[in-house]
PDB file of C-alpha atoms in Angstrom:
ATOM      1  CA  MET A  12     -13.249   6.150 -76.150  1.00 93.00           C
ATOM      2  CA  ILE A  13     -12.000   2.771 -77.379  1.00 93.00           C
ATOM      3  CA  HIS A  14     -13.355  -0.174 -75.392  1.00 94.00           C
ATOM      4  CA  ILE A  15     -11.438  -3.440 -75.544  1.00 94.00           C
ATOM      5  CA  ARG A  16     -12.775  -6.683 -74.106  1.00 94.00           C
ATOM      6  CA  TYR A  17     -10.333  -9.576 -73.905  1.00 94.00           C
ATOM      7  CA  SER A  18     -11.075 -13.100 -72.697  1.00 93.00           C
ATOM      8  CA  GLU A  19      -9.283 -16.435 -72.519  1.00 92.00           C
ATOM      9  CA  GLY A  20     -11.792 -19.238 -72.148  1.00 90.00           C
ATOM     10  CA  ARG A  21     -11.137 -22.962 -71.955  1.00 88.00           C
ATOM     11  CA  GLU A  22     -12.239 -23.431 -75.555  1.00 92.00           C
ATOM     12  CA  GLN A  23     -11.791 -20.042 -77.205  1.00 93.00           C
ATOM     13  CA  LEU A  24      -9.974 -16.731 -77.130  1.00 95.00           C
ATOM     14  CA  ARG A  25     -11.806 -13.511 -77.927  1.00 95.00           C
ATOM     15  CA  LEU A  26     -10.918  -9.891 -78.498  1.00 95.00           C
ATOM     16  CA  HIS A  27     -13.616  -7.283 -79.086  1.00 95.00           C
ATOM     17  CA  MET A  28     -12.655  -3.680 -79.778  1.00 94.00           C
ATOM     18  CA  GLU A  29     -14.990  -0.807 -80.538  1.00 94.00           C
ATOM     19  CA  GLY A  30     -15.185   2.956 -80.494  1.00 91.00           C
ATOM     20  CA  HIS A  31     -12.971   5.860 -81.452  1.00 90.00           C
ATOM     21  CA  ALA A  32     -10.311   7.363 -79.205  1.00 92.00           C
ATOM     22  CA  GLY A  33     -10.948  11.022 -79.945  1.00 90.00           C
ATOM     23  CA  TYR A  34      -7.396  11.874 -78.874  1.00 93.00           C
ATOM     24  CA  GLY A  35      -6.691  13.884 -82.012  1.00 91.00           C
ATOM     25  CA  PRO A  36      -8.354  14.990 -85.245  1.00 89.00           C
ATOM     26  CA  ARG A  37      -9.623  12.274 -87.575  1.00 84.00           C
ATOM     27  CA  GLY A  38      -6.713  10.893 -89.571  1.00 85.00           C
ATOM     28  CA  GLN A  39      -4.180  12.190 -87.019  1.00 91.00           C
ATOM     29  CA  ASP A  40      -5.289  10.316 -83.893  1.00 91.00           C
ATOM     30  CA  ILE A  41      -2.187   8.452 -82.683  1.00 94.00           C
ATOM     31  CA  VAL A  42      -4.113   6.533 -79.998  1.00 94.00           C
ATOM     32  CA  CYS A  43      -6.648   5.272 -82.513  1.00 93.00           C
ATOM     33  CA  ALA A  44      -3.819   4.396 -84.906  1.00 93.00           C
ATOM     34  CA  ALA A  45      -1.995   2.416 -82.216  1.00 94.00           C
ATOM     35  CA  ALA A  46      -5.132   0.462 -81.261  1.00 94.00           C
ATOM     36  CA  SER A  47      -5.903  -0.190 -84.924  1.00 93.00           C
ATOM     37  CA  VAL A  48      -2.400  -1.497 -85.602  1.00 95.00           C
ATOM     38  CA  LEU A  49      -2.580  -3.867 -82.630  1.00 95.00           C
ATOM     39  CA  GLY A  50      -6.042  -5.135 -83.565  1.00 95.00           C
ATOM     40  CA  GLU A  51      -5.366  -5.495 -87.280  1.00 94.00           C
ATOM     41  CA  THR A  52      -2.044  -7.242 -86.624  1.00 95.00           C
ATOM     42  CA  LEU A  53      -3.801  -9.783 -84.421  1.00 95.00           C
ATOM     43  CA  ALA A  54      -6.534 -10.242 -87.060  1.00 95.00           C
ATOM     44  CA  LEU A  55      -3.901 -10.758 -89.763  1.00 94.00           C
ATOM     45  CA  ALA A  56      -1.945 -13.286 -87.685  1.00 93.00           C
ATOM     46  CA  ALA A  57      -5.121 -15.098 -86.593  1.00 93.00           C
ATOM     47  CA  GLY A  58      -6.279 -15.330 -90.200  1.00 90.00           C
ATOM     48  CA  GLY A  59      -3.632 -17.990 -90.811  1.00 86.00           C
ATOM     49  CA  GLN A  60      -4.813 -20.172 -87.925  1.00 89.00           C
ATOM     50  CA  PRO A  61      -7.465 -22.863 -88.375  1.00 91.00           C
ATOM     51  CA  GLY A  62     -10.806 -22.030 -86.815  1.00 93.00           C
ATOM     52  CA  CYS A  63     -10.069 -18.336 -86.279  1.00 95.00           C
ATOM     53  CA  ARG A  64     -12.463 -15.713 -87.546  1.00 94.00           C
ATOM     54  CA  SER A  65     -12.600 -11.958 -87.453  1.00 93.00           C
ATOM     55  CA  SER A  66     -15.289  -9.438 -88.282  1.00 92.00           C
ATOM     56  CA  ARG A  67     -15.010  -5.727 -88.901  1.00 90.00           C
ATOM     57  CA  ALA A  68     -17.426  -2.845 -89.091  1.00 89.00           C
ATOM     58  CA  ALA A  69     -16.974   0.904 -88.736  1.00 86.00           C
ATOM     59  CA  GLY A  70     -15.221   1.397 -85.412  1.00 87.00           C
ATOM     60  CA  ARG A  71     -15.480  -2.276 -84.431  1.00 92.00           C
ATOM     61  CA  LEU A  72     -13.281  -5.380 -84.620  1.00 94.00           C
ATOM     62  CA  GLU A  73     -13.867  -8.837 -83.169  1.00 95.00           C
ATOM     63  CA  ILE A  74     -11.466 -11.777 -83.328  1.00 96.00           C
ATOM     64  CA  VAL A  75     -12.306 -15.270 -82.053  1.00 96.00           C
ATOM     65  CA  CYS A  76      -9.967 -18.283 -82.141  1.00 96.00           C
ATOM     66  CA  PRO A  77      -9.866 -21.752 -80.662  1.00 95.00           C
ATOM     67  CA  ASN A  78      -7.664 -21.805 -77.572  1.00 94.00           C
ATOM     68  CA  THR A  79      -4.488 -23.339 -78.983  1.00 92.00           C
ATOM     69  CA  PRO A  80      -0.924 -22.647 -77.841  1.00 92.00           C
ATOM     70  CA  GLU A  81      -0.192 -20.694 -81.050  1.00 92.00           C
ATOM     71  CA  ALA A  82      -3.318 -18.544 -80.786  1.00 93.00           C
ATOM     72  CA  LEU A  83      -2.707 -17.969 -77.077  1.00 93.00           C
ATOM     73  CA  ILE A  84       0.743 -16.516 -77.809  1.00 93.00           C
ATOM     74  CA  MET A  85      -0.717 -14.170 -80.447  1.00 94.00           C
ATOM     75  CA  PHE A  86      -3.559 -13.050 -78.192  1.00 95.00           C
ATOM     76  CA  ARG A  87      -1.270 -12.462 -75.220  1.00 94.00           C
ATOM     77  CA  MET A  88       1.087 -10.367 -77.337  1.00 94.00           C
ATOM     78  CA  ALA A  89      -1.863  -8.233 -78.416  1.00 95.00           C
ATOM     79  CA  ARG A  90      -3.136  -8.076 -74.824  1.00 95.00           C
ATOM     80  CA  ALA A  91       0.250  -6.755 -73.657  1.00 94.00           C
ATOM     81  CA  GLY A  92       0.123  -4.018 -76.297  1.00 95.00           C
ATOM     82  CA  PHE A  93      -3.462  -3.053 -75.481  1.00 94.00           C
ATOM     83  CA  ALA A  94      -2.700  -3.029 -71.742  1.00 94.00           C
ATOM     84  CA  ALA A  95       0.260  -0.690 -72.322  1.00 94.00           C
ATOM     85  CA  LEU A  96      -1.896   1.555 -74.490  1.00 94.00           C
ATOM     86  CA  ALA A  97      -4.653   1.644 -71.857  1.00 94.00           C
ATOM     87  CA  ALA A  98      -2.095   2.381 -69.123  1.00 94.00           C
ATOM     88  CA  GLY A  99      -0.624   5.299 -71.035  1.00 93.00           C
ATOM     89  CA  TYR A 100      -3.854   6.679 -72.505  1.00 93.00           C
ATOM     90  CA  GLY A 101      -6.511   5.619 -69.990  1.00 92.00           C
ATOM     91  CA  ALA A 102      -8.741   8.585 -70.765  1.00 94.00           C
ATOM     92  CA  TRP A 103      -9.090   7.318 -74.356  1.00 94.00           C
ATOM     93  CA  VAL A 104      -8.699   3.529 -74.061  1.00 94.00           C
ATOM     94  CA  ARG A 105     -10.362   1.169 -71.590  1.00 93.00           C
ATOM     95  CA  MET A 106      -9.499  -2.514 -71.456  1.00 93.00           C
ATOM     96  CA  GLU A 107     -11.545  -5.158 -69.653  1.00 91.00           C
ATOM     97  CA  GLU A 108     -10.449  -8.710 -69.180  1.00 89.00           C
ATOM     98  CA  GLY A 109     -13.274 -11.200 -69.078  1.00 82.00           C
ATOM     99  CA  GLU A 110     -13.282 -14.936 -68.564  1.00 68.00           C
ATOM    100  CA  LYS A 111      -9.957 -16.505 -67.747  1.00 60.00           C
ATOM    101  CA  HIS A 112      -9.779 -20.237 -67.529  1.00 51.00           C
ATOM    102  CA  PRO A 113      -7.821 -21.339 -64.426  1.00 48.00           C
ATOM    103  CA  ILE A 114      -5.073 -22.994 -66.472  1.00 45.00           C
ATOM    104  CA  HIS A 115      -4.256 -19.590 -67.979  1.00 46.00           C
ATOM    105  CA  GLN A 116      -4.206 -17.540 -64.795  1.00 46.00           C
ATOM    106  CA  GLU A 117      -0.728 -18.630 -63.816  1.00 46.00           C
ATOM    107  CA  ARG A 118       1.815 -16.518 -65.652  1.00 46.00           C
ATOM    108  CA  ARG A 119       5.062 -18.349 -66.199  1.00 45.00           C
ATOM    109  CA  PRO A 120       7.846 -17.156 -68.461  1.00 47.00           C
ATOM    110  CA  LEU A 121       8.393 -19.167 -71.630  1.00 46.00           C
ATOM    111  CA  CYS A 122      11.897 -19.985 -70.427  1.00 47.00           C
ATOM    112  CA  LYS A 123      13.355 -20.316 -66.934  1.00 47.00           C
ATOM    113  CA  ARG A 124      15.665 -17.366 -67.338  1.00 48.00           C
ATOM    114  CA  PRO A 125      14.838 -14.689 -69.905  1.00 48.00           C
ATOM    115  CA  PHE A 126      17.719 -13.881 -72.231  1.00 47.00           C
ATOM    116  CA  GLN A 127      19.149 -10.466 -71.578  1.00 51.00           C
ATOM    117  CA  ILE A 128      22.217  -9.063 -73.189  1.00 52.00           C
ATOM    118  CA  ASN A 129      24.453  -6.367 -71.820  1.00 53.00           C
ATOM    119  CA  ARG A 130      28.005  -5.256 -72.632  1.00 57.00           C
ATOM    120  CA  ARG A 131      29.661  -7.866 -70.449  1.00 57.00           C
ATOM    121  CA  SER A 132      27.596 -10.809 -71.735  1.00 51.00           C
ATOM    122  CA  TYR A 133      27.973  -9.557 -75.324  1.00 51.00           C
ATOM    123  CA  LYS A 134      31.762  -9.492 -74.902  1.00 54.00           C
ATOM    124  CA  ARG A 135      31.740 -13.070 -73.506  1.00 55.00           C
ATOM    125  CA  LEU A 136      29.444 -14.192 -76.330  1.00 52.00           C
ATOM    126  CA  SER A 137      31.742 -12.584 -78.912  1.00 54.00           C
ATOM    127  CA  GLU A 138      34.827 -14.173 -77.353  1.00 61.00           C
ATOM    128  CA  SER A 139      33.224 -17.616 -77.296  1.00 56.00           C
ATOM    129  CA  ASN A 140      32.426 -17.299 -81.011  1.00 54.00           C
ATOM    130  CA  GLY A 141      36.003 -16.452 -81.877  1.00 57.00           C
ATOM    131  CA  GLY A 142      35.377 -12.710 -81.868  1.00 55.00           C
ATOM    132  CA  GLN A 143      33.014 -12.834 -84.818  1.00 50.00           C
TER     133      GLN A 143
END
């Protein structure tokens, strides 16, 4: 089983992932591959942020960053992916959320009204741009 611990503290963000899913044969385990892609993508993105560090060992990944707005967006994107993976494959992935600083508990959208496009709004958008 893959265990994921995620925390948002006042000063730092942390993701710790360890274990193997065991969903399929080694090299063909789609659950392990999905978790690895999410974790490695976060590690790659965090590598460009000041003060972030990551460490890897066989079956283990830990990423720690200062709690900045940029890092928070990256960590929350990864958290959404891990939560979806745990929801769909709970027998192979377990996610725990640790410390959450009170300022981060309120979930507000980044904009007041999320942009959604459908046929009608696409047609209006096309017409307003001269049909281009």
